[in-house]
PDB file of C-alpha atoms in Angstrom:
ATOM      1  CA  MET Z 166       6.427 -14.712   3.927  1.00  0.00           C
ATOM      2  CA  ASN Z 167       4.523 -17.165   6.433  1.00  0.00           C
ATOM      3  CA  GLU Z 168       0.670 -18.002   5.179  1.00  0.00           C
ATOM      4  CA  THR Z 169      -1.661 -19.983   7.398  1.00  0.00           C
ATOM      5  CA  THR Z 170      -4.124 -20.786   4.783  1.00  0.00           C
ATOM      6  CA  PRO Z 171      -2.357 -23.089   1.925  1.00  0.00           C
ATOM      7  CA  TYR Z 172      -4.063 -24.517  -1.024  1.00  0.00           C
ATOM      8  CA  ARG Z 173      -2.749 -28.140  -2.235  1.00  0.00           C
ATOM      9  CA  GLY Z 174      -3.761 -30.074  -5.176  1.00  0.00           C
ATOM     10  CA  ARG Z 175      -3.632 -33.821  -5.017  1.00  0.00           C
ATOM     11  CA  GLY Z 176      -1.924 -35.950  -2.670  1.00  0.00           C
ATOM     12  CA  HIS Z 177      -0.416 -35.087   0.844  1.00  0.00           C
ATOM     13  CA  PRO Z 178       3.274 -33.400   1.550  1.00  0.00           C
ATOM     14  CA  LYS Z 179       5.570 -35.815   2.507  1.00  0.00           C
ATOM     15  CA  ASP Z 180       7.815 -32.989   4.188  1.00  0.00           C
ATOM     16  CA  PRO Z 181       5.649 -30.338   6.059  1.00  0.00           C
ATOM     17  CA  GLU Z 182       8.702 -28.181   6.593  1.00  0.00           C
ATOM     18  CA  ARG Z 183       9.920 -28.363   3.043  1.00  0.00           C
ATOM     19  CA  GLU Z 184       6.364 -27.554   1.597  1.00  0.00           C
ATOM     20  CA  LEU Z 185       6.505 -24.446   3.978  1.00  0.00           C
ATOM     21  CA  GLN Z 186       9.785 -23.344   2.545  1.00  0.00           C
ATOM     22  CA  VAL Z 187       8.447 -23.953  -1.049  1.00  0.00           C
ATOM     23  CA  ARG Z 188       5.217 -21.863  -0.621  1.00  0.00           C
ATOM     24  CA  GLU Z 189       7.218 -19.034   1.331  1.00  0.00           C
ATOM     25  CA  ALA Z 190       9.868 -19.016  -1.425  1.00  0.00           C
ATOM     26  CA  LEU Z 191       7.034 -19.093  -4.244  1.00  0.00           C
ATOM     27  CA  MET Z 192       5.347 -15.804  -2.249  1.00  0.00           C
ATOM     28  CA  GLN Z 193       8.589 -13.913  -1.817  1.00  0.00           C
ATOM     29  CA  SER Z 194       9.543 -14.623  -5.521  1.00  0.00           C
ATOM     30  CA  ALA Z 195       5.926 -13.206  -6.750  1.00  0.00           C
ATOM     31  CA  PHE Z 196       6.454 -10.557  -4.310  1.00  0.00           C
ATOM     32  CA  SER Z 197       9.536  -9.226  -5.887  1.00  0.00           C
ATOM     33  CA  LEU Z 198       8.289  -9.416  -9.412  1.00  0.00           C
ATOM     34  CA  LEU Z 199       5.065  -7.509  -8.406  1.00  0.00           C
ATOM     35  CA  ARG Z 200       7.195  -4.717  -7.309  1.00  0.00           C
ATOM     36  CA  ASN Z 201       8.610  -4.377 -10.493  1.00  0.00           C
ATOM     37  CA  LYS Z 202       6.475  -5.830 -13.178  1.00  0.00           C
ATOM     38  CA  ALA Z 203       2.844  -5.797 -14.348  1.00  0.00           C
ATOM     39  CA  PHE Z 204       0.929  -8.760 -13.425  1.00  0.00           C
ATOM     40  CA  ARG Z 205       0.029  -9.801 -16.909  1.00  0.00           C
ATOM     41  CA  ASP Z 206       3.942  -9.678 -17.417  1.00  0.00           C
ATOM     42  CA  ILE Z 207       4.775 -11.910 -14.849  1.00  0.00           C
ATOM     43  CA  SER Z 208       4.899 -15.567 -16.235  1.00  0.00           C
ATOM     44  CA  ILE Z 209       4.812 -18.976 -13.797  1.00  0.00           C
ATOM     45  CA  ARG Z 210       7.987 -19.665 -15.068  1.00  0.00           C
ATOM     46  CA  GLU Z 211       9.943 -16.839 -13.681  1.00  0.00           C
ATOM     47  CA  ILE Z 212       8.216 -17.084 -10.405  1.00  0.00           C
ATOM     48  CA  ALA Z 213       9.346 -20.516 -10.227  1.00  0.00           C
ATOM     49  CA  GLN Z 214      12.866 -19.941 -11.217  1.00  0.00           C
ATOM     50  CA  GLY Z 215      12.808 -16.902  -8.848  1.00  0.00           C
ATOM     51  CA  ALA Z 216      11.866 -19.612  -5.891  1.00  0.00           C
ATOM     52  CA  GLY Z 217      14.226 -22.334  -7.194  1.00  0.00           C
ATOM     53  CA  VAL Z 218      11.206 -24.830  -7.614  1.00  0.00           C
ATOM     54  CA  ASN Z 219       9.375 -26.480 -10.584  1.00  0.00           C
ATOM     55  CA  SER Z 220       6.820 -24.473 -11.934  1.00  0.00           C
ATOM     56  CA  ALA Z 221       4.197 -26.991 -11.198  1.00  0.00           C
ATOM     57  CA  MET Z 222       4.384 -25.904  -7.574  1.00  0.00           C
ATOM     58  CA  ILE Z 223       2.417 -23.089  -8.100  1.00  0.00           C
ATOM     59  CA  SER Z 224      -0.481 -25.021  -9.024  1.00  0.00           C
ATOM     60  CA  TYR Z 225      -0.088 -27.405  -6.207  1.00  0.00           C
ATOM     61  CA  HIS Z 226       0.056 -24.776  -3.447  1.00  0.00           C
ATOM     62  CA  PHE Z 227      -2.178 -22.148  -4.596  1.00  0.00           C
ATOM     63  CA  GLY Z 228      -4.251 -23.080  -7.783  1.00  0.00           C
ATOM     64  CA  GLY Z 229      -2.538 -21.203 -10.206  1.00  0.00           C
ATOM     65  CA  LYS Z 230      -0.625 -17.939 -10.849  1.00  0.00           C
ATOM     66  CA  GLU Z 231      -3.825 -15.872  -9.756  1.00  0.00           C
ATOM     67  CA  GLY Z 232      -4.166 -17.911  -6.490  1.00  0.00           C
ATOM     68  CA  LEU Z 233      -0.607 -17.117  -5.788  1.00  0.00           C
ATOM     69  CA  ILE Z 234      -0.735 -13.347  -6.512  1.00  0.00           C
ATOM     70  CA  ILE Z 235      -4.047 -12.910  -4.236  1.00  0.00           C
ATOM     71  CA  GLU Z 236      -2.201 -14.943  -1.604  1.00  0.00           C
ATOM     72  CA  VAL Z 237       0.474 -12.268  -1.864  1.00  0.00           C
ATOM     73  CA  MET Z 238      -1.773  -9.319  -1.491  1.00  0.00           C
ATOM     74  CA  ARG Z 239      -3.638 -11.282   1.175  1.00  0.00           C
ATOM     75  CA  HIS Z 240      -0.393 -11.503   3.061  1.00  0.00           C
ATOM     76  CA  GLN Z 241       0.851  -7.600   2.974  1.00  0.00           C
ATOM     77  CA  PHE Z 242      -3.179  -6.941   4.011  1.00  0.00           C
ATOM     78  CA  MET Z 243      -2.646  -9.053   7.151  1.00  0.00           C
ATOM     79  CA  GLN Z 244       0.772  -7.795   7.864  1.00  0.00           C
ATOM     80  CA  HIS Z 245       0.394  -4.135   7.272  1.00  0.00           C
ATOM     81  CA  GLY Z 246      -3.119  -3.264   6.888  1.00  0.00           C
ATOM     82  CA  PRO Z 247      -5.821  -2.717   9.491  1.00  0.00           C
ATOM     83  CA  ALA Z 248      -4.878  -4.464  12.997  1.00  0.00           C
ATOM     84  CA  PHE Z 249      -8.782  -5.356  13.229  1.00  0.00           C
ATOM     85  CA  LEU Z 250      -8.327  -7.967  10.436  1.00  0.00           C
ATOM     86  CA  ASN Z 251      -6.056 -10.008  13.004  1.00  0.00           C
ATOM     87  CA  VAL Z 252      -7.549  -8.756  16.124  1.00  0.00           C
ATOM     88  CA  GLY Z 253     -11.300  -9.488  16.755  1.00  0.00           C
ATOM     89  CA  LEU Z 254     -13.262  -6.749  18.177  1.00  0.00           C
ATOM     90  CA  ASP Z 255     -14.139  -8.581  21.424  1.00  0.00           C
ATOM     91  CA  ASP Z 256     -10.421  -8.402  22.037  1.00  0.00           C
ATOM     92  CA  LYS Z 257      -9.848  -4.925  21.962  1.00  0.00           C
ATOM     93  CA  GLU Z 258     -12.567  -1.860  22.880  1.00  0.00           C
ATOM     94  CA  PRO Z 259     -13.697  -0.719  19.696  1.00  0.00           C
ATOM     95  CA  SER Z 260     -12.762   3.190  19.288  1.00  0.00           C
ATOM     96  CA  LEU Z 261     -12.417   5.780  16.763  1.00  0.00           C
ATOM     97  CA  GLU Z 262      -8.773   5.569  16.920  1.00  0.00           C
ATOM     98  CA  MET Z 263      -9.243   1.889  15.550  1.00  0.00           C
ATOM     99  CA  LEU Z 264     -10.857   3.492  12.410  1.00  0.00           C
ATOM    100  CA  LYS Z 265      -8.188   6.326  12.122  1.00  0.00           C
ATOM    101  CA  GLU Z 266      -5.377   3.666  12.294  1.00  0.00           C
ATOM    102  CA  ALA Z 267      -7.374   1.147   9.605  1.00  0.00           C
ATOM    103  CA  MET Z 268      -7.326   4.350   7.473  1.00  0.00           C
ATOM    104  CA  ALA Z 269      -3.729   5.449   8.070  1.00  0.00           C
ATOM    105  CA  ARG Z 270      -2.478   1.774   7.558  1.00  0.00           C
ATOM    106  CA  MET Z 271      -4.319   0.995   4.394  1.00  0.00           C
ATOM    107  CA  ILE Z 272      -3.299   4.294   2.613  1.00  0.00           C
ATOM    108  CA  ARG Z 273       0.299   3.591   3.744  1.00  0.00           C
ATOM    109  CA  LEU Z 274       0.040   0.329   2.676  1.00  0.00           C
ATOM    110  CA  TYR Z 275      -0.988   1.373  -0.909  1.00  0.00           C
ATOM    111  CA  ILE Z 276       1.688   3.995  -1.099  1.00  0.00           C
ATOM    112  CA  SER Z 277       4.760   1.551  -0.136  1.00  0.00           C
ATOM    113  CA  GLU Z 278       3.293  -1.127  -2.780  1.00  0.00           C
ATOM    114  CA  PRO Z 279       1.727   0.612  -5.390  1.00  0.00           C
ATOM    115  CA  TRP Z 280       1.170  -2.762  -7.322  1.00  0.00           C
ATOM    116  CA  ILE Z 281      -1.547  -3.531  -4.742  1.00  0.00           C
ATOM    117  CA  PRO Z 282      -4.028  -0.735  -6.047  1.00  0.00           C
ATOM    118  CA  ARG Z 283      -3.024  -1.054  -9.684  1.00  0.00           C
ATOM    119  CA  LEU Z 284      -3.773  -4.510  -9.513  1.00  0.00           C
ATOM    120  CA  ILE Z 285      -7.156  -4.096  -7.944  1.00  0.00           C
ATOM    121  CA  VAL Z 286      -7.936  -1.702 -10.358  1.00  0.00           C
ATOM    122  CA  GLY Z 287      -6.455  -3.399 -13.431  1.00  0.00           C
ATOM    123  CA  GLU Z 288      -7.214  -7.223 -12.589  1.00  0.00           C
ATOM    124  CA  VAL Z 289     -10.014  -7.162  -9.893  1.00  0.00           C
ATOM    125  CA  ALA Z 290     -12.303  -4.230 -10.572  1.00  0.00           C
ATOM    126  CA  SER Z 291     -12.239  -3.820 -14.379  1.00  0.00           C
ATOM    127  CA  LYS Z 292     -13.459  -7.198 -15.155  1.00  0.00           C
ATOM    128  CA  PRO Z 293     -14.913 -10.363 -14.022  1.00  0.00           C
ATOM    129  CA  GLY Z 294     -13.040 -13.738 -13.796  1.00  0.00           C
ATOM    130  CA  ARG Z 295     -11.009 -15.586 -11.454  1.00  0.00           C
ATOM    131  CA  MET Z 296      -8.799 -12.875  -9.915  1.00  0.00           C
ATOM    132  CA  ARG Z 297     -12.073 -10.968  -9.127  1.00  0.00           C
ATOM    133  CA  ASP Z 298     -13.594 -14.062  -7.440  1.00  0.00           C
ATOM    134  CA  LEU Z 299     -10.488 -14.992  -5.674  1.00  0.00           C
ATOM    135  CA  PHE Z 300      -9.900 -11.495  -4.162  1.00  0.00           C
ATOM    136  CA  ALA Z 301     -13.778 -11.214  -3.131  1.00  0.00           C
ATOM    137  CA  ASP Z 302     -13.445 -15.033  -1.389  1.00  0.00           C
ATOM    138  CA  ARG Z 303      -9.906 -14.469   0.301  1.00  0.00           C
ATOM    139  CA  LEU Z 304      -9.410 -10.983   0.983  1.00  0.00           C
ATOM    140  CA  ALA Z 305     -13.012  -8.620   0.637  1.00  0.00           C
ATOM    141  CA  SER Z 306     -15.087 -11.587   2.632  1.00  0.00           C
ATOM    142  CA  GLN Z 307     -12.643 -10.834   5.612  1.00  0.00           C
ATOM    143  CA  LEU Z 308     -11.946  -6.897   5.485  1.00  0.00           C
ATOM    144  CA  GLY Z 309     -15.632  -5.850   4.640  1.00  0.00           C
ATOM    145  CA  PRO Z 310     -17.495  -7.631   7.420  1.00  0.00           C
ATOM    146  CA  LYS Z 311     -14.874  -6.451   9.874  1.00  0.00           C
ATOM    147  CA  LEU Z 312     -15.037  -2.947   8.753  1.00  0.00           C
ATOM    148  CA  CYS Z 313     -18.943  -2.855   8.865  1.00  0.00           C
ATOM    149  CA  GLU Z 314     -19.010  -4.599  12.236  1.00  0.00           C
ATOM    150  CA  LEU Z 315     -16.442  -1.815  13.473  1.00  0.00           C
ATOM    151  CA  LEU Z 316     -18.580   1.181  12.026  1.00  0.00           C
ATOM    152  CA  GLY Z 317     -21.582  -0.477  13.604  1.00  0.00           C
ATOM    153  CA  VAL Z 318     -20.425  -1.019  16.973  1.00  0.00           C
ATOM    154  CA  LEU Z 319     -18.808   2.570  16.831  1.00  0.00           C
ATOM    155  CA  GLN Z 320     -22.449   3.816  15.982  1.00  0.00           C
ATOM    156  CA  SER Z 321     -24.274   2.077  18.637  1.00  0.00           C
ATOM    157  CA  ALA Z 322     -21.570   3.293  20.964  1.00  0.00           C
ATOM    158  CA  GLY Z 323     -22.635   6.880  19.851  1.00  0.00           C
ATOM    159  CA  GLN Z 324     -19.224   7.411  18.545  1.00  0.00           C
ATOM    160  CA  LEU Z 325     -20.448   7.924  15.141  1.00  0.00           C
ATOM    161  CA  ARG Z 326     -23.807  10.106  14.036  1.00  0.00           C
ATOM    162  CA  PRO Z 327     -26.813   8.025  14.514  1.00  0.00           C
ATOM    163  CA  ASP Z 328     -28.116   9.555  11.380  1.00  0.00           C
ATOM    164  CA  LEU Z 329     -25.618   7.996   9.015  1.00  0.00           C
ATOM    165  CA  ASP Z 330     -26.423   5.152   6.853  1.00  0.00           C
ATOM    166  CA  ILE Z 331     -24.575   2.007   8.351  1.00  0.00           C
ATOM    167  CA  LYS Z 332     -24.550   0.221   5.081  1.00  0.00           C
ATOM    168  CA  LEU Z 333     -23.545   3.010   3.017  1.00  0.00           C
ATOM    169  CA  MET Z 334     -20.480   4.108   5.729  1.00  0.00           C
ATOM    170  CA  PRO Z 335     -17.843   1.522   4.621  1.00  0.00           C
ATOM    171  CA  ILE Z 336     -18.418   2.700   0.816  1.00  0.00           C
ATOM    172  CA  SER Z 337     -17.453   6.256   1.810  1.00  0.00           C
ATOM    173  CA  PHE Z 338     -14.617   4.654   3.966  1.00  0.00           C
ATOM    174  CA  ILE Z 339     -13.191   2.830   1.277  1.00  0.00           C
ATOM    175  CA  SER Z 340     -13.584   5.724  -1.506  1.00  0.00           C
ATOM    176  CA  LEU Z 341     -11.445   8.132   0.544  1.00  0.00           C
ATOM    177  CA  ILE Z 342      -8.656   5.888   0.745  1.00  0.00           C
ATOM    178  CA  ALA Z 343      -8.845   4.427  -2.701  1.00  0.00           C
ATOM    179  CA  PHE Z 344      -9.359   7.412  -4.887  1.00  0.00           C
ATOM    180  CA  PRO Z 345      -6.117   8.889  -5.206  1.00  0.00           C
ATOM    181  CA  PHE Z 346      -4.708   5.867  -6.416  1.00  0.00           C
ATOM    182  CA  ILE Z 347      -7.612   4.994  -8.709  1.00  0.00           C
ATOM    183  CA  ALA Z 348      -7.269   8.574 -10.481  1.00  0.00           C
ATOM    184  CA  GLY Z 349      -3.573   8.710 -10.235  1.00  0.00           C
ATOM    185  CA  ASP Z 350      -2.989  10.234 -13.914  1.00  0.00           C
ATOM    186  CA  PRO Z 351      -5.933  12.458 -13.803  1.00  0.00           C
ATOM    187  CA  LEU Z 352      -5.189  13.727 -10.648  1.00  0.00           C
ATOM    188  CA  LYS Z 353      -1.487  14.688 -11.775  1.00  0.00           C
ATOM    189  CA  GLU Z 354      -2.856  16.535 -14.567  1.00  0.00           C
ATOM    190  CA  GLY Z 355      -5.518  18.377 -13.524  1.00  0.00           C
ATOM    191  CA  PHE Z 356      -4.693  19.362  -9.907  1.00  0.00           C
ATOM    192  CA  ALA Z 357      -0.663  18.769 -10.003  1.00  0.00           C
ATOM    193  CA  PHE Z 358      -1.202  16.284  -7.195  1.00  0.00           C
ATOM    194  CA  ALA Z 359       0.481  13.112  -6.870  1.00  0.00           C
ATOM    195  CA  LEU Z 360       0.330  11.012  -3.699  1.00  0.00           C
ATOM    196  CA  GLY Z 361       3.730   9.260  -2.708  1.00  0.00           C
ATOM    197  CA  LYS Z 362       5.751   8.880   0.299  1.00  0.00           C
ATOM    198  CA  ASP Z 363       7.006  12.248   0.349  1.00  0.00           C
ATOM    199  CA  ASN Z 364       3.456  13.716   1.296  1.00  0.00           C
ATOM    200  CA  GLY Z 365       1.628  10.593   2.406  1.00  0.00           C
ATOM    201  CA  GLU Z 366       1.732  11.403   6.313  1.00  0.00           C
ATOM    202  CA  GLU Z 367      -0.064  14.757   5.330  1.00  0.00           C
ATOM    203  CA  TRP Z 368      -2.682  13.361   3.053  1.00  0.00           C
ATOM    204  CA  ILE Z 369      -3.530  10.888   5.871  1.00  0.00           C
ATOM    205  CA  ALA Z 370      -3.903  13.606   8.263  1.00  0.00           C
ATOM    206  CA  HIS Z 371      -5.957  15.117   5.879  1.00  0.00           C
ATOM    207  CA  THR Z 372      -8.312  12.498   5.000  1.00  0.00           C
ATOM    208  CA  VAL Z 373      -8.773  11.011   8.398  1.00  0.00           C
ATOM    209  CA  GLN Z 374      -9.936  14.775   9.484  1.00  0.00           C
ATOM    210  CA  LEU Z 375     -12.225  15.084   6.433  1.00  0.00           C
ATOM    211  CA  LEU Z 376     -13.742  11.664   7.512  1.00  0.00           C
ATOM    212  CA  LEU Z 377     -14.116  12.567  11.209  1.00  0.00           C
ATOM    213  CA  ASN Z 378     -15.177  16.300  11.052  1.00  0.00           C
ATOM    214  CA  GLY Z 379     -16.422  16.771   7.478  1.00  0.00           C
ATOM    215  CA  VAL Z 380     -15.625  20.013   5.977  1.00  0.00           C
ATOM    216  CA  VAL Z 381     -18.247  22.280   7.304  1.00  0.00           C
ATOM    217  CA  ASN Z 382     -17.277  25.174  10.023  1.00  0.00           C
ATOM    218  CA  ILE Z 383     -19.604  23.953  12.446  1.00  0.00           C
ATOM    219  CA  SER Z 384     -18.742  26.908  14.502  1.00  0.00           C
ATOM    220  CA  ILE Z 385     -20.582  29.386  12.069  1.00  0.00           C
ATOM    221  CA  ASP Z 386     -24.130  29.937  12.982  1.00  0.00           C
ATOM    222  CA  GLU Z 387     -26.225  28.759   9.869  1.00  0.00           C
ATOM    223  CA  HIS Z 388     -28.841  30.987  10.596  1.00  0.00           C
ATOM    224  CA  PRO Z 389     -27.908  34.445  12.055  1.00  0.00           C
ATOM    225  CA  GLU Z 390     -29.800  37.042  13.025  1.00  0.00           C
ATOM    226  CA  THR Z 391     -30.562  39.793  10.874  1.00  0.00           C
ATOM    227  CA  GLY Z 392     -30.569  43.403  12.269  1.00  0.00           C
ATOM    228  CA  GLY Z 393     -33.256  45.941  11.402  1.00  0.00           C
ATOM    229  CA  ASP Z 394     -35.228  48.795  13.021  1.00  0.00           C
ATOM    230  CA  ASP Z 395     -37.744  48.033  15.263  1.00  0.00           C
TER     231      ASP Z 395
END
């Protein structure tokens, strides 16, 4: 895993290449553990052991366990999340395809890495603290403004309805993506629905259509003429 925004404690690295190798090893070790264990069950020591380095390197490079985990999550979003996180809107003409692609990639990411939505629900959304602060600073601060910008440009270009509240649209967008992962067990028990790799693409197609077209059949006349005797 390559990361471009390092955190360093006191001092300066004697060997930049070695420092990068240590960072990548720590991120890979944490990533492997997150796929198999809950955040709270992962210790700094086992992350360091998996990377083959001293545990002090986690604080040196990332400011602590929370900083490391957020960087691992951020890396996944940058690599597999919406393309607009890496490409400015000025570099590519905004289109509805970008919006559909963003939704599809987010859902695929959450399906392939279920630890991400679990971590967001359990450690970020449920309580204040360092994880929430780091998530807001290093990830939400990038995703939120760029999503709002894309939606605003599409609305100004006439590709989205002009009557929609541009401030609320990002919330609806994120809600459509996140809800099945937040309410996994209740959905399984109440609706016999569990989102996974076997039905992911079907769900993506459904959700994208719901976002763009809603649920009302617009071909139905809302005010049909009533017949009667003259």
